[in-house]
Amino acid sequence: MSQTQRTVLMIDDSQEDCALIKRYLQQQQEYLYSFIQTETGQEGLKLYQRYQPDVLLLDYQLPDLA
């Protein structure tokens, strides 16, 4: 069975939350995920424009985006 590749951009300042989400997604059999991660909203915007990921997971309480 071949897996479909998906790129996930995670913008979150909690390393624990990111690790939990990664573990959950990697359990899925249908997709093979690659992760791009940053802790700041400004850097996240740059990474989004550069990589145009399939999935964006964003912490809604990032200090630099308030």
Tab-separated table of C-alpha atoms in Angstrom:
chain	number	residue	atom	x	y	z
A	1	MET	CA	0.000	0.000	0.000
A	2	SER	CA	1.473	3.340	-0.976
A	3	GLN	CA	1.038	6.318	1.293
A	4	THR	CA	0.154	9.812	0.162
A	5	GLN	CA	2.679	12.456	1.232
A	6	ARG	CA	1.391	15.412	3.271
A	7	THR	CA	3.353	18.405	4.572
A	8	VAL	CA	2.233	19.813	7.917
A	9	LEU	CA	3.255	23.273	9.138
A	10	MET	CA	2.971	23.506	12.919
A	11	ILE	CA	3.095	26.994	14.433
A	12	ASP	CA	3.042	26.507	18.188
A	13	ASP	CA	5.211	27.588	21.111
A	14	SER	CA	4.485	24.370	23.041
A	15	GLN	CA	6.935	21.587	22.208
A	16	GLU	CA	4.771	19.132	24.165
A	17	ASP	CA	1.686	19.897	22.071
A	18	CYS	CA	3.655	19.539	18.842
A	19	ALA	CA	5.102	16.200	19.936
A	20	LEU	CA	1.632	14.900	20.830
A	21	ILE	CA	0.173	15.919	17.468
A	22	LYS	CA	3.114	14.399	15.590
A	23	ARG	CA	2.711	11.074	17.414
A	24	TYR	CA	-1.001	11.023	16.645
A	25	LEU	CA	-0.587	11.807	12.947
A	26	GLN	CA	2.249	9.319	12.491
A	27	GLN	CA	-0.083	6.533	13.627
A	28	GLN	CA	-2.228	7.057	10.535
A	29	GLN	CA	-1.645	4.507	7.788
A	30	GLU	CA	-3.064	6.439	4.836
A	31	TYR	CA	-0.628	9.370	4.864
A	32	LEU	CA	3.088	9.888	5.271
A	33	TYR	CA	3.605	13.228	7.022
A	34	SER	CA	6.572	15.555	6.912
A	35	PHE	CA	6.603	18.290	9.532
A	36	ILE	CA	7.801	21.870	9.474
A	37	GLN	CA	7.711	23.530	12.864
A	38	THR	CA	8.233	26.981	14.319
A	39	GLU	CA	7.386	28.736	17.564
A	40	THR	CA	6.497	32.195	16.224
A	41	GLY	CA	3.720	33.493	14.045
A	42	GLN	CA	5.993	35.708	11.984
A	43	GLU	CA	8.281	32.824	11.109
A	44	GLY	CA	5.211	30.677	10.449
A	45	LEU	CA	3.984	33.156	7.839
A	46	LYS	CA	7.339	32.980	6.067
A	47	LEU	CA	7.372	29.186	6.146
A	48	TYR	CA	3.798	29.041	4.857
A	49	GLN	CA	4.682	31.177	1.854
A	50	ARG	CA	7.835	29.185	1.171
A	51	TYR	CA	6.463	25.627	1.487
A	52	GLN	CA	2.692	26.033	0.952
A	53	PRO	CA	1.905	23.050	3.207
A	54	ASP	CA	-1.085	20.754	2.882
A	55	VAL	CA	-2.029	21.268	6.531
A	56	LEU	CA	-1.550	24.235	8.866
A	57	LEU	CA	-1.831	23.794	12.627
A	58	LEU	CA	-1.750	27.140	14.404
A	59	ASP	CA	-1.701	27.984	18.100
A	60	TYR	CA	-4.281	30.752	18.434
A	61	GLN	CA	-2.476	32.424	21.368
A	62	LEU	CA	0.961	33.182	19.970
A	63	PRO	CA	2.419	36.279	21.659
A	64	ASP	CA	3.878	37.796	18.496
A	65	LEU	CA	0.506	37.716	16.686
A	66	ALA	CA	-1.566	39.356	19.424
